GROMACS .gro file of C-alpha atoms in nm:
model
  486
    1UNK     CA    1  -2.817  -1.702  -1.483
    2UNK     CA    2  -3.096  -1.500  -1.651
    3UNK     CA    3  -3.078  -1.540  -2.034
    4UNK     CA    4  -3.188  -1.252  -2.258
    5UNK     CA    5  -3.450  -1.268  -2.530
    6UNK     CA    6  -3.390  -1.170  -2.892
    7UNK     CA    7  -3.668  -0.915  -2.868
    8UNK     CA    8  -3.514  -0.589  -2.749
    9UNK     CA    9  -3.823  -0.469  -2.563
   10UNK     CA   10  -3.837  -0.789  -2.358
   11UNK     CA   11  -3.469  -0.741  -2.274
   12UNK     CA   12  -3.527  -0.383  -2.163
   13UNK     CA   13  -3.823  -0.489  -1.950
   14UNK     CA   14  -3.607  -0.745  -1.771
   15UNK     CA   15  -3.326  -0.490  -1.726
   16UNK     CA   16  -3.564  -0.225  -1.592
   17UNK     CA   17  -3.693  -0.477  -1.340
   18UNK     CA   18  -3.341  -0.555  -1.226
   19UNK     CA   19  -3.237  -0.187  -1.222
   20UNK     CA   20  -3.545  -0.066  -1.037
   21UNK     CA   21  -3.346   0.059  -0.735
   22UNK     CA   22  -3.073   0.230  -0.942
   23UNK     CA   23  -3.194   0.576  -1.032
   24UNK     CA   24  -2.861   0.672  -1.194
   25UNK     CA   25  -2.889   0.399  -1.461
   26UNK     CA   26  -2.988   0.555  -1.794
   27UNK     CA   27  -3.160   0.371  -2.081
   28UNK     CA   28  -3.146   0.549  -2.418
   29UNK     CA   29  -3.355   0.403  -2.700
   30UNK     CA   30  -3.283   0.492  -3.066
   31UNK     CA   31  -3.302   0.356  -3.419
   32UNK     CA   32  -3.011   0.233  -3.629
   33UNK     CA   33  -2.964   0.391  -3.974
   34UNK     CA   34  -3.221   0.413  -4.247
   35UNK     CA   35  -3.360   0.070  -4.166
   36UNK     CA   36  -3.477   0.200  -3.831
   37UNK     CA   37  -3.373  -0.112  -3.639
   38UNK     CA   38  -3.467  -0.062  -3.270
   39UNK     CA   39  -3.170  -0.043  -3.033
   40UNK     CA   40  -3.088   0.086  -2.687
   41UNK     CA   41  -2.790   0.158  -2.467
   42UNK     CA   42  -2.776   0.113  -2.090
   43UNK     CA   43  -2.518   0.308  -1.887
   44UNK     CA   44  -2.465   0.480  -1.554
   45UNK     CA   45  -2.473   0.858  -1.556
   46UNK     CA   46  -2.137   1.022  -1.468
   47UNK     CA   47  -1.950   0.688  -1.464
   48UNK     CA   48  -1.966   0.635  -1.840
   49UNK     CA   49  -1.792   0.873  -2.082
   50UNK     CA   50  -2.075   1.066  -2.250
   51UNK     CA   51  -1.854   1.200  -2.528
   52UNK     CA   52  -1.739   0.851  -2.623
   53UNK     CA   53  -2.100   0.726  -2.620
   54UNK     CA   54  -2.225   1.015  -2.833
   55UNK     CA   55  -1.945   1.012  -3.090
   56UNK     CA   56  -1.855   0.644  -3.128
   57UNK     CA   57  -2.182   0.463  -3.050
   58UNK     CA   58  -2.492   0.675  -3.104
   59UNK     CA   59  -2.374   0.889  -3.397
   60UNK     CA   60  -2.203   0.594  -3.567
   61UNK     CA   61  -2.507   0.366  -3.547
   62UNK     CA   62  -2.772   0.628  -3.620
   63UNK     CA   63  -2.590   0.747  -3.933
   64UNK     CA   64  -2.551   0.403  -4.093
   65UNK     CA   65  -2.647   0.421  -4.464
   66UNK     CA   66  -2.618   0.055  -4.567
   67UNK     CA   67  -2.979  -0.040  -4.629
   68UNK     CA   68  -2.922  -0.387  -4.763
   69UNK     CA   69  -2.650  -0.495  -4.521
   70UNK     CA   70  -2.766  -0.706  -4.226
   71UNK     CA   71  -2.646  -0.613  -3.879
   72UNK     CA   72  -2.435  -0.909  -3.774
   73UNK     CA   73  -2.212  -0.925  -3.468
   74UNK     CA   74  -1.892  -0.940  -3.673
   75UNK     CA   75  -2.000  -0.647  -3.892
   76UNK     CA   76  -2.079  -0.429  -3.592
   77UNK     CA   77  -1.758  -0.515  -3.407
   78UNK     CA   78  -1.520  -0.499  -3.703
   79UNK     CA   79  -1.662  -0.222  -3.923
   80UNK     CA   80  -1.901  -0.003  -3.726
   81UNK     CA   81  -1.811   0.045  -3.360
   82UNK     CA   82  -1.484   0.236  -3.334
   83UNK     CA   83  -1.402   0.144  -2.975
   84UNK     CA   84  -1.114  -0.067  -2.852
   85UNK     CA   85  -1.275  -0.300  -2.596
   86UNK     CA   86  -1.596  -0.487  -2.679
   87UNK     CA   87  -1.727  -0.809  -2.531
   88UNK     CA   88  -2.057  -0.997  -2.554
   89UNK     CA   89  -2.296  -1.145  -2.302
   90UNK     CA   90  -2.640  -1.304  -2.305
   91UNK     CA   91  -2.680  -1.309  -1.927
   92UNK     CA   92  -2.846  -1.022  -1.740
   93UNK     CA   93  -2.667  -1.122  -1.418
   94UNK     CA   94  -2.337  -1.064  -1.597
   95UNK     CA   95  -2.455  -0.745  -1.766
   96UNK     CA   96  -2.567  -0.560  -1.453
   97UNK     CA   97  -2.240  -0.551  -1.252
   98UNK     CA   98  -2.044  -0.431  -1.555
   99UNK     CA   99  -2.292  -0.154  -1.630
  100UNK     CA  100  -2.276  -0.036  -1.269
  101UNK     CA  101  -1.899   0.024  -1.293
  102UNK     CA  102  -1.914   0.231  -1.612
  103UNK     CA  103  -1.950  -0.014  -1.901
  104UNK     CA  104  -2.217   0.062  -2.162
  105UNK     CA  105  -2.448  -0.219  -2.278
  106UNK     CA  106  -2.562  -0.200  -2.641
  107UNK     CA  107  -2.881  -0.396  -2.711
  108UNK     CA  108  -3.006  -0.445  -3.070
  109UNK     CA  109  -3.339  -0.595  -3.164
  110UNK     CA  110  -3.291  -0.938  -3.323
  111UNK     CA  111  -2.952  -1.013  -3.164
  112UNK     CA  112  -2.960  -1.240  -2.858
  113UNK     CA  113  -2.635  -1.101  -2.717
  114UNK     CA  114  -2.569  -0.757  -2.575
  115UNK     CA  115  -2.245  -0.575  -2.657
  116UNK     CA  116  -2.049  -0.463  -2.349
  117UNK     CA  117  -1.848  -0.156  -2.452
  118UNK     CA  118  -1.580  -0.016  -2.226
  119UNK     CA  119  -1.678   0.348  -2.173
  120UNK     CA  120  -1.547   0.392  -1.820
  121UNK     CA  121  -1.461   0.754  -1.753
  122UNK     CA  122  -1.143   0.763  -1.548
  123UNK     CA  123  -1.111   1.067  -1.326
  124UNK     CA  124  -0.773   1.058  -1.158
  125UNK     CA  125  -0.560   1.316  -0.989
  126UNK     CA  126  -0.228   1.420  -1.136
  127UNK     CA  127   0.088   1.231  -1.047
  128UNK     CA  128   0.256   1.403  -0.753
  129UNK     CA  129   0.535   1.342  -0.505
  130UNK     CA  130   0.434   1.102  -0.225
  131UNK     CA  131   0.365   1.294   0.094
  132UNK     CA  132   0.439   1.006   0.331
  133UNK     CA  133   0.776   0.916   0.170
  134UNK     CA  134   0.943   1.243   0.080
  135UNK     CA  135   1.304   1.234  -0.040
  136UNK     CA  136   1.574   1.495  -0.089
  137UNK     CA  137   1.709   1.315  -0.395
  138UNK     CA  138   1.510   1.078  -0.612
  139UNK     CA  139   1.205   1.055  -0.842
  140UNK     CA  140   0.910   1.277  -0.757
  141UNK     CA  141   0.641   1.049  -0.902
  142UNK     CA  142   0.402   0.862  -0.675
  143UNK     CA  143   0.118   0.619  -0.726
  144UNK     CA  144  -0.238   0.746  -0.771
  145UNK     CA  145  -0.580   0.590  -0.716
  146UNK     CA  146  -0.620   0.463  -1.075
  147UNK     CA  147  -0.479   0.114  -1.127
  148UNK     CA  148  -0.399   0.160  -1.496
  149UNK     CA  149  -0.193   0.471  -1.417
  150UNK     CA  150  -0.001   0.279  -1.149
  151UNK     CA  151   0.087  -0.009  -1.382
  152UNK     CA  152   0.194   0.245  -1.644
  153UNK     CA  153   0.427   0.407  -1.388
  154UNK     CA  154   0.594   0.069  -1.334
  155UNK     CA  155   0.627   0.013  -1.710
  156UNK     CA  156   0.792   0.355  -1.751
  157UNK     CA  157   1.090   0.250  -1.540
  158UNK     CA  158   1.239   0.075  -1.840
  159UNK     CA  159   1.178  -0.172  -2.119
  160UNK     CA  160   1.127  -0.505  -1.949
  161UNK     CA  161   0.932  -0.784  -2.117
  162UNK     CA  162   0.965  -0.996  -1.801
  163UNK     CA  163   0.756  -0.759  -1.588
  164UNK     CA  164   0.432  -0.954  -1.544
  165UNK     CA  165   0.094  -0.838  -1.413
  166UNK     CA  166  -0.149  -1.104  -1.288
  167UNK     CA  167  -0.502  -0.962  -1.268
  168UNK     CA  168  -0.760  -1.084  -1.015
  169UNK     CA  169  -1.106  -0.974  -0.900
  170UNK     CA  170  -1.152  -0.923  -0.525
  171UNK     CA  171  -1.457  -0.830  -0.319
  172UNK     CA  172  -1.777  -1.030  -0.295
  173UNK     CA  173  -2.024  -0.741  -0.341
  174UNK     CA  174  -1.811  -0.452  -0.469
  175UNK     CA  175  -1.563  -0.615  -0.707
  176UNK     CA  176  -1.230  -0.446  -0.767
  177UNK     CA  177  -0.933  -0.532  -0.980
  178UNK     CA  178  -0.616  -0.639  -0.802
  179UNK     CA  179  -0.284  -0.694  -0.976
  180UNK     CA  180   0.007  -0.910  -0.860
  181UNK     CA  181   0.329  -0.779  -1.016
  182UNK     CA  182   0.655  -0.972  -1.043
  183UNK     CA  183   0.954  -1.034  -1.271
  184UNK     CA  184   0.897  -1.368  -1.443
  185UNK     CA  185   1.261  -1.475  -1.479
  186UNK     CA  186   1.361  -1.352  -1.130
  187UNK     CA  187   1.083  -1.414  -0.874
  188UNK     CA  188   1.048  -1.753  -0.709
  189UNK     CA  189   0.741  -1.927  -0.865
  190UNK     CA  190   0.648  -2.069  -0.524
  191UNK     CA  191   0.639  -1.717  -0.379
  192UNK     CA  192   0.418  -1.589  -0.662
  193UNK     CA  193   0.184  -1.886  -0.622
  194UNK     CA  194   0.164  -1.835  -0.244
  195UNK     CA  195   0.071  -1.469  -0.289
  196UNK     CA  196  -0.191  -1.563  -0.548
  197UNK     CA  197  -0.332  -1.835  -0.321
  198UNK     CA  198  -0.369  -1.602  -0.022
  199UNK     CA  199  -0.528  -1.327  -0.231
  200UNK     CA  200  -0.772  -1.572  -0.390
  201UNK     CA  201  -0.890  -1.678  -0.043
  202UNK     CA  202  -0.997  -1.325   0.051
  203UNK     CA  203  -1.370  -1.339   0.122
  204UNK     CA  204  -1.506  -0.997   0.212
  205UNK     CA  205  -1.776  -0.766   0.076
  206UNK     CA  206  -1.547  -0.478  -0.018
  207UNK     CA  207  -1.178  -0.386  -0.020
  208UNK     CA  208  -1.164  -0.005  -0.005
  209UNK     CA  209  -0.788   0.010   0.053
  210UNK     CA  210  -0.480  -0.211   0.029
  211UNK     CA  211  -0.460  -0.215   0.409
  212UNK     CA  212  -0.748  -0.465   0.403
  213UNK     CA  213  -0.545  -0.693   0.176
  214UNK     CA  214  -0.241  -0.658   0.400
  215UNK     CA  215  -0.434  -0.764   0.710
  216UNK     CA  216  -0.605  -1.057   0.536
  217UNK     CA  217  -0.293  -1.220   0.391
  218UNK     CA  218  -0.028  -1.156   0.659
  219UNK     CA  219   0.133  -1.445   0.847
  220UNK     CA  220   0.078  -1.343   1.212
  221UNK     CA  221  -0.205  -1.104   1.294
  222UNK     CA  222  -0.097  -1.086   1.661
  223UNK     CA  223   0.245  -0.941   1.583
  224UNK     CA  224   0.283  -0.563   1.620
  225UNK     CA  225   0.524  -0.553   1.325
  226UNK     CA  226   0.403  -0.512   0.964
  227UNK     CA  227   0.481  -0.825   0.762
  228UNK     CA  228   0.404  -0.657   0.429
  229UNK     CA  229   0.552  -0.324   0.325
  230UNK     CA  230   0.326  -0.049   0.193
  231UNK     CA  231   0.459   0.227  -0.028
  232UNK     CA  232   0.349   0.507  -0.259
  233UNK     CA  233   0.676   0.509  -0.454
  234UNK     CA  234   0.703   0.328  -0.791
  235UNK     CA  235   1.084   0.330  -0.767
  236UNK     CA  236   1.069   0.138  -0.440
  237UNK     CA  237   0.834  -0.119  -0.594
  238UNK     CA  238   1.053  -0.167  -0.902
  239UNK     CA  239   1.363  -0.211  -0.685
  240UNK     CA  240   1.181  -0.475  -0.479
  241UNK     CA  241   1.066  -0.656  -0.794
  242UNK     CA  242   1.422  -0.661  -0.925
  243UNK     CA  243   1.529  -0.829  -0.602
  244UNK     CA  244   1.272  -1.105  -0.656
  245UNK     CA  245   0.986  -0.980  -0.442
  246UNK     CA  246   0.620  -0.952  -0.536
  247UNK     CA  247   0.404  -0.637  -0.540
  248UNK     CA  248   0.027  -0.609  -0.498
  249UNK     CA  249  -0.163  -0.315  -0.648
  250UNK     CA  250  -0.532  -0.252  -0.580
  251UNK     CA  251  -0.759  -0.024  -0.777
  252UNK     CA  252  -0.870   0.283  -0.579
  253UNK     CA  253  -0.562   0.329  -0.359
  254UNK     CA  254  -0.214   0.481  -0.414
  255UNK     CA  255  -0.051   0.239  -0.170
  256UNK     CA  256   0.111  -0.072  -0.316
  257UNK     CA  257   0.216  -0.373  -0.107
  258UNK     CA  258   0.553  -0.549  -0.122
  259UNK     CA  259   0.608  -0.906  -0.001
  260UNK     CA  260   0.800  -1.062   0.157
  261UNK     CA  261   0.948  -0.803   0.392
  262UNK     CA  262   1.217  -0.808   0.658
  263UNK     CA  263   1.261  -0.578   0.957
  264UNK     CA  264   1.570  -0.414   0.806
  265UNK     CA  265   1.366  -0.311   0.498
  266UNK     CA  266   1.141  -0.099   0.719
  267UNK     CA  267   1.442   0.112   0.821
  268UNK     CA  268   1.569   0.159   0.468
  269UNK     CA  269   1.493   0.445   0.233
  270UNK     CA  270   1.529   0.463  -0.148
  271UNK     CA  271   1.758   0.759  -0.086
  272UNK     CA  272   2.016   0.519   0.060
  273UNK     CA  273   2.087   0.403  -0.295
  274UNK     CA  274   2.070   0.742  -0.466
  275UNK     CA  275   2.346   0.889  -0.248
  276UNK     CA  276   2.703   0.759  -0.235
  277UNK     CA  277   2.750   0.448  -0.023
  278UNK     CA  278   2.924   0.625   0.270
  279UNK     CA  279   2.643   0.878   0.313
  280UNK     CA  280   2.375   0.613   0.260
  281UNK     CA  281   2.534   0.382   0.517
  282UNK     CA  282   2.562   0.662   0.774
  283UNK     CA  283   2.194   0.753   0.735
  284UNK     CA  284   2.092   0.389   0.767
  285UNK     CA  285   2.296   0.339   1.086
  286UNK     CA  286   2.136   0.655   1.227
  287UNK     CA  287   1.791   0.506   1.163
  288UNK     CA  288   1.876   0.184   1.345
  289UNK     CA  289   2.007   0.393   1.635
  290UNK     CA  290   1.693   0.611   1.627
  291UNK     CA  291   1.474   0.299   1.642
  292UNK     CA  292   1.652   0.186   1.961
  293UNK     CA  293   1.613   0.533   2.114
  294UNK     CA  294   1.243   0.546   2.025
  295UNK     CA  295   1.187   0.206   2.183
  296UNK     CA  296   1.406   0.209   2.497
  297UNK     CA  297   1.482   0.565   2.613
  298UNK     CA  298   1.174   0.626   2.838
  299UNK     CA  299   1.210   0.276   2.984
  300UNK     CA  300   1.577   0.333   3.064
  301UNK     CA  301   1.488   0.663   3.233
  302UNK     CA  302   1.229   0.489   3.452
  303UNK     CA  303   1.460   0.200   3.543
  304UNK     CA  304   1.756   0.424   3.630
  305UNK     CA  305   1.548   0.668   3.837
  306UNK     CA  306   1.345   0.405   4.022
  307UNK     CA  307   1.583   0.111   4.062
  308UNK     CA  308   1.939   0.186   3.957
  309UNK     CA  309   2.034   0.544   4.049
  310UNK     CA  310   2.380   0.416   4.133
  311UNK     CA  311   2.449   0.355   3.765
  312UNK     CA  312   2.405   0.726   3.690
  313UNK     CA  313   2.716   0.948   3.719
  314UNK     CA  314   2.713   1.134   4.053
  315UNK     CA  315   2.686   1.490   3.921
  316UNK     CA  316   2.412   1.393   3.677
  317UNK     CA  317   2.226   1.202   3.951
  318UNK     CA  318   2.237   1.507   4.181
  319UNK     CA  319   2.110   1.727   3.896
  320UNK     CA  320   1.823   1.486   3.822
  321UNK     CA  321   1.725   1.455   4.190
  322UNK     CA  322   1.726   1.833   4.227
  323UNK     CA  323   1.508   1.873   3.920
  324UNK     CA  324   1.260   1.613   4.051
  325UNK     CA  325   1.212   1.785   4.385
  326UNK     CA  326   0.843   1.864   4.422
  327UNK     CA  327   0.724   1.623   4.150
  328UNK     CA  328   0.430   1.434   4.311
  329UNK     CA  329   0.429   1.134   4.074
  330UNK     CA  330   0.645   0.829   4.031
  331UNK     CA  331   0.873   0.811   3.729
  332UNK     CA  332   0.630   0.578   3.549
  333UNK     CA  333   0.327   0.805   3.593
  334UNK     CA  334   0.539   1.105   3.506
  335UNK     CA  335   0.660   0.941   3.184
  336UNK     CA  336   0.312   0.819   3.094
  337UNK     CA  337   0.169   1.170   3.126
  338UNK     CA  338   0.421   1.314   2.884
  339UNK     CA  339   0.417   1.023   2.639
  340UNK     CA  340   0.038   1.019   2.616
  341UNK     CA  341   0.034   1.398   2.572
  342UNK     CA  342   0.286   1.372   2.288
  343UNK     CA  343   0.088   1.093   2.119
  344UNK     CA  344  -0.232   1.299   2.140
  345UNK     CA  345  -0.053   1.600   1.994
  346UNK     CA  346   0.089   1.388   1.713
  347UNK     CA  347  -0.253   1.248   1.628
  348UNK     CA  348  -0.416   1.591   1.647
  349UNK     CA  349  -0.151   1.734   1.415
  350UNK     CA  350  -0.231   1.467   1.156
  351UNK     CA  351  -0.608   1.527   1.168
  352UNK     CA  352  -0.599   1.907   1.160
  353UNK     CA  353  -0.593   2.099   0.829
  354UNK     CA  354  -0.246   2.105   0.674
  355UNK     CA  355  -0.177   2.479   0.723
  356UNK     CA  356  -0.221   2.460   1.102
  357UNK     CA  357  -0.133   2.095   1.174
  358UNK     CA  358   0.249   2.131   1.205
  359UNK     CA  359   0.216   2.457   1.398
  360UNK     CA  360  -0.026   2.291   1.640
  361UNK     CA  361   0.216   2.005   1.705
  362UNK     CA  362   0.518   2.228   1.767
  363UNK     CA  363   0.345   2.500   1.968
  364UNK     CA  364   0.135   2.251   2.163
  365UNK     CA  365   0.442   2.047   2.257
  366UNK     CA  366   0.634   2.354   2.373
  367UNK     CA  367   0.344   2.496   2.573
  368UNK     CA  368   0.248   2.167   2.740
  369UNK     CA  369   0.610   2.080   2.822
  370UNK     CA  370   0.688   2.421   2.968
  371UNK     CA  371   0.359   2.437   3.160
  372UNK     CA  372   0.408   2.088   3.303
  373UNK     CA  373   0.756   2.177   3.428
  374UNK     CA  374   0.643   2.507   3.576
  375UNK     CA  375   0.354   2.332   3.753
  376UNK     CA  376   0.589   2.074   3.900
  377UNK     CA  377   0.407   1.781   3.737
  378UNK     CA  378   0.712   1.653   3.547
  379UNK     CA  379   1.084   1.712   3.567
  380UNK     CA  380   1.283   1.900   3.299
  381UNK     CA  381   1.501   1.595   3.230
  382UNK     CA  382   1.192   1.393   3.136
  383UNK     CA  383   1.084   1.660   2.888
  384UNK     CA  384   1.422   1.618   2.719
  385UNK     CA  385   1.387   1.239   2.720
  386UNK     CA  386   1.038   1.251   2.567
  387UNK     CA  387   1.143   1.508   2.306
  388UNK     CA  388   1.443   1.298   2.197
  389UNK     CA  389   1.219   0.989   2.180
  390UNK     CA  390   0.958   1.166   1.967
  391UNK     CA  391   1.218   1.306   1.727
  392UNK     CA  392   1.379   0.962   1.693
  393UNK     CA  393   1.047   0.801   1.606
  394UNK     CA  394   1.005   1.053   1.321
  395UNK     CA  395   1.335   0.933   1.172
  396UNK     CA  396   1.183   0.592   1.088
  397UNK     CA  397   1.089   0.606   0.717
  398UNK     CA  398   0.808   0.347   0.736
  399UNK     CA  399   0.500   0.481   0.919
  400UNK     CA  400   0.370   0.136   1.016
  401UNK     CA  401   0.707   0.043   1.170
  402UNK     CA  402   0.700   0.365   1.371
  403UNK     CA  403   0.356   0.277   1.508
  404UNK     CA  404   0.484  -0.066   1.615
  405UNK     CA  405   0.774   0.086   1.808
  406UNK     CA  406   0.542   0.343   1.968
  407UNK     CA  407   0.315   0.066   2.096
  408UNK     CA  408   0.605  -0.142   2.224
  409UNK     CA  409   0.751   0.163   2.398
  410UNK     CA  410   0.464   0.160   2.649
  411UNK     CA  411   0.512  -0.212   2.716
  412UNK     CA  412   0.881  -0.149   2.777
  413UNK     CA  413   0.798   0.129   3.021
  414UNK     CA  414   0.576  -0.100   3.231
  415UNK     CA  415   0.845  -0.370   3.232
  416UNK     CA  416   1.097  -0.112   3.353
  417UNK     CA  417   0.859   0.008   3.626
  418UNK     CA  418   0.811  -0.347   3.759
  419UNK     CA  419   1.155  -0.507   3.719
  420UNK     CA  420   1.389  -0.217   3.650
  421UNK     CA  421   1.675  -0.263   3.407
  422UNK     CA  422   1.629  -0.642   3.423
  423UNK     CA  423   1.275  -0.597   3.289
  424UNK     CA  424   1.404  -0.387   2.999
  425UNK     CA  425   1.666  -0.650   2.910
  426UNK     CA  426   1.413  -0.934   2.945
  427UNK     CA  427   1.160  -0.756   2.724
  428UNK     CA  428   1.426  -0.684   2.463
  429UNK     CA  429   1.528  -1.050   2.456
  430UNK     CA  430   1.165  -1.161   2.418
  431UNK     CA  431   1.118  -0.907   2.140
  432UNK     CA  432   1.426  -1.037   1.959
  433UNK     CA  433   1.295  -1.394   1.996
  434UNK     CA  434   0.962  -1.289   1.846
  435UNK     CA  435   1.133  -1.117   1.551
  436UNK     CA  436   1.351  -1.424   1.489
  437UNK     CA  437   1.046  -1.652   1.495
  438UNK     CA  438   0.832  -1.426   1.274
  439UNK     CA  439   0.814  -1.491   0.899
  440UNK     CA  440   0.679  -1.306   0.598
  441UNK     CA  441   0.567  -1.544   0.323
  442UNK     CA  442   0.820  -1.800   0.440
  443UNK     CA  443   1.112  -1.555   0.466
  444UNK     CA  444   1.255  -1.502   0.818
  445UNK     CA  445   1.172  -1.153   0.943
  446UNK     CA  446   1.518  -1.112   1.096
  447UNK     CA  447   1.702  -1.194   0.773
  448UNK     CA  448   1.985  -1.158   0.692
  449UNK     CA  449   2.090  -1.156   1.059
  450UNK     CA  450   1.907  -1.481   1.139
  451UNK     CA  451   1.970  -1.709   0.959
  452UNK     CA  452   2.313  -1.562   0.897
  453UNK     CA  453   2.389  -1.498   0.530
  454UNK     CA  454   2.714  -1.311   0.484
  455UNK     CA  455   2.641  -1.213   0.122
  456UNK     CA  456   2.319  -1.033   0.221
  457UNK     CA  457   2.503  -0.822   0.481
  458UNK     CA  458   2.624  -0.600   0.198
  459UNK     CA  459   2.282  -0.433   0.217
  460UNK     CA  460   2.197  -0.460   0.587
  461UNK     CA  461   2.336  -0.220   0.851
  462UNK     CA  462   2.555  -0.056   0.587
  463UNK     CA  463   2.504  -0.022   0.216
  464UNK     CA  464   2.813  -0.133   0.030
  465UNK     CA  465   2.908   0.022  -0.307
  466UNK     CA  466   2.667  -0.076  -0.583
  467UNK     CA  467   2.933  -0.251  -0.791
  468UNK     CA  468   2.991  -0.494  -0.500
  469UNK     CA  469   2.625  -0.599  -0.475
  470UNK     CA  470   2.631  -0.841  -0.767
  471UNK     CA  471   2.384  -1.096  -0.631
  472UNK     CA  472   2.022  -1.078  -0.527
  473UNK     CA  473   1.924  -1.164  -0.167
  474UNK     CA  474   1.969  -1.537  -0.102
  475UNK     CA  475   1.668  -1.539   0.134
  476UNK     CA  476   1.431  -1.492  -0.164
  477UNK     CA  477   1.546  -1.805  -0.354
  478UNK     CA  478   1.524  -1.624  -0.687
  479UNK     CA  479   1.548  -1.801  -1.022
  480UNK     CA  480   1.833  -1.573  -1.129
  481UNK     CA  481   2.074  -1.487  -0.848
  482UNK     CA  482   2.301  -1.249  -1.037
  483UNK     CA  483   2.202  -0.885  -1.086
  484UNK     CA  484   2.440  -0.849  -1.381
  485UNK     CA  485   2.520  -1.087  -1.663
  486UNK     CA  486   2.894  -1.037  -1.628
   0.00000   0.00000   0.00000
C-alpha cells in the first residue's frame, strides 16, 4: 500500500513514477474556480469518456464561483460533481488499476483522498441474432461483449425481483468482472455456493473468454463431453435459471455458461418449446437419431465390410463389393481418408471469409468426393456414408457436443477395424458407462435416464405439452419445485 500525500504535486510525482511505462495515461492539471485551487485529473486516453470529463468534471470545477466555500469531500460529491458513480481512495496501488480500465482520478490539493469517477466509455456492438444458434422461430436478440448489456438483456425478460447477480473479480493481472446469475427463491443454495467456490479458486493471469472459466471449473477435464453449456441466447439462459440452474457471465465475451448440464440438454433447442409439442418432440427425436448416426455410421460400415458381410442383404452386398473393386485400401484407411478430408474442409470453411466459406465447403466436398471415386481411391457407398455422417453432425445444436461426437467417431472406427461389430458394441457400452459416471456440479450427466426420474421424462426424448410440465427438474433439488402456484 502506497499512501498519498495531501500535497497535490507530491501525489502527481508519485503517480508519474508509477505510470512511467504507460504512454496513454494523461494527466491534466487545472485550477478550481476563482480561488485557483490546484487540481488534476488522471485518465487513459480513448478508454475514458472525454465528453463526460469535459462537461461534468473540468467545466463544473473550473467555473465554481463560491469564493468563501471550502472544498470538502461531501460538498464536491453532493453539490458539484454531477456524475453517478464516485468513490474515494488514498492508496496509489488501488488508484492505478482503476485508472487503467477507464476510471478518472480527480486529485485536489489539500485533500488526502483522490476521487475515482466512473468515466468508462463503453463501445459495444449492436444486439444481433446469434450466429451459432440460429432459430426459425424465437427471439432474435443475442448477448454482446459488454457485461452490463448482457445483464440488461436478462432483466428485460420480465419483472423478477428474485433474479440475483453476484459480482466477482477474476484474473490476477488483468482483472475482469464476472457475474453469477440465479433465481434466489428457486436455485439450490448449495449449487450457487459450489459455483461461487469454484470461480473464486480460479488463479490465472487473464480470462479473455468464458471458455477459460468453463475449463477451470468443470468436473472432469479428461471427458470429451462438455460439462457446462455455453450459449449466446438470453432466452436459453433465462429458461435455465427458471429451472433452478446457475449462469455465469464474463465481461468481454457474448458466451454465457449454464451449470449444471446434462447430455440431453446438449441436444435440445429453444425452438422445441416455441413450436407445438408434437413438432418439438419430432425434432428432438431426430436430433438424438442424428447423434447416433454421426457417432456410429462409419464404424458400422467398417465392421460390416471387414468382418460381417453376411449381415448385409445379398443384393446390397453384391452392389457394395462391385463398387469396391479396384479400391487399393482397406475399409478403415478408406474411411479415414474421407473423414479427415471432410474435417479439413469443415475447418477451412469456418476460417475462410464468410462470402466464400460455405461455397468452399460444398464445392470442395463435391469435387473431392467425385475425384476420389473416379480415381478408385474410395468406393461410392463410402461417399454416401461420410456425407450422411457429416450432415447428421450438423443437426446437433450445441457446437461443443458436435466436436465431442466427431472425436469419438474416430475412436469408434478403430474399435470396429480391430474387433468388428463386437468392438462397436463394446465401445458404446463403455461410452454409456462413462456418461452414467460423469457429473456436472453434482448432477448426473445421464439424468433423467440414470438415475431414473419419471417426472423429468416429460422433457427428455419428447417434449410433453407445456401445461403438463408443472414441476421443475427433480435432479436440481430446487427450493421451489412447482413452476406454477396453482
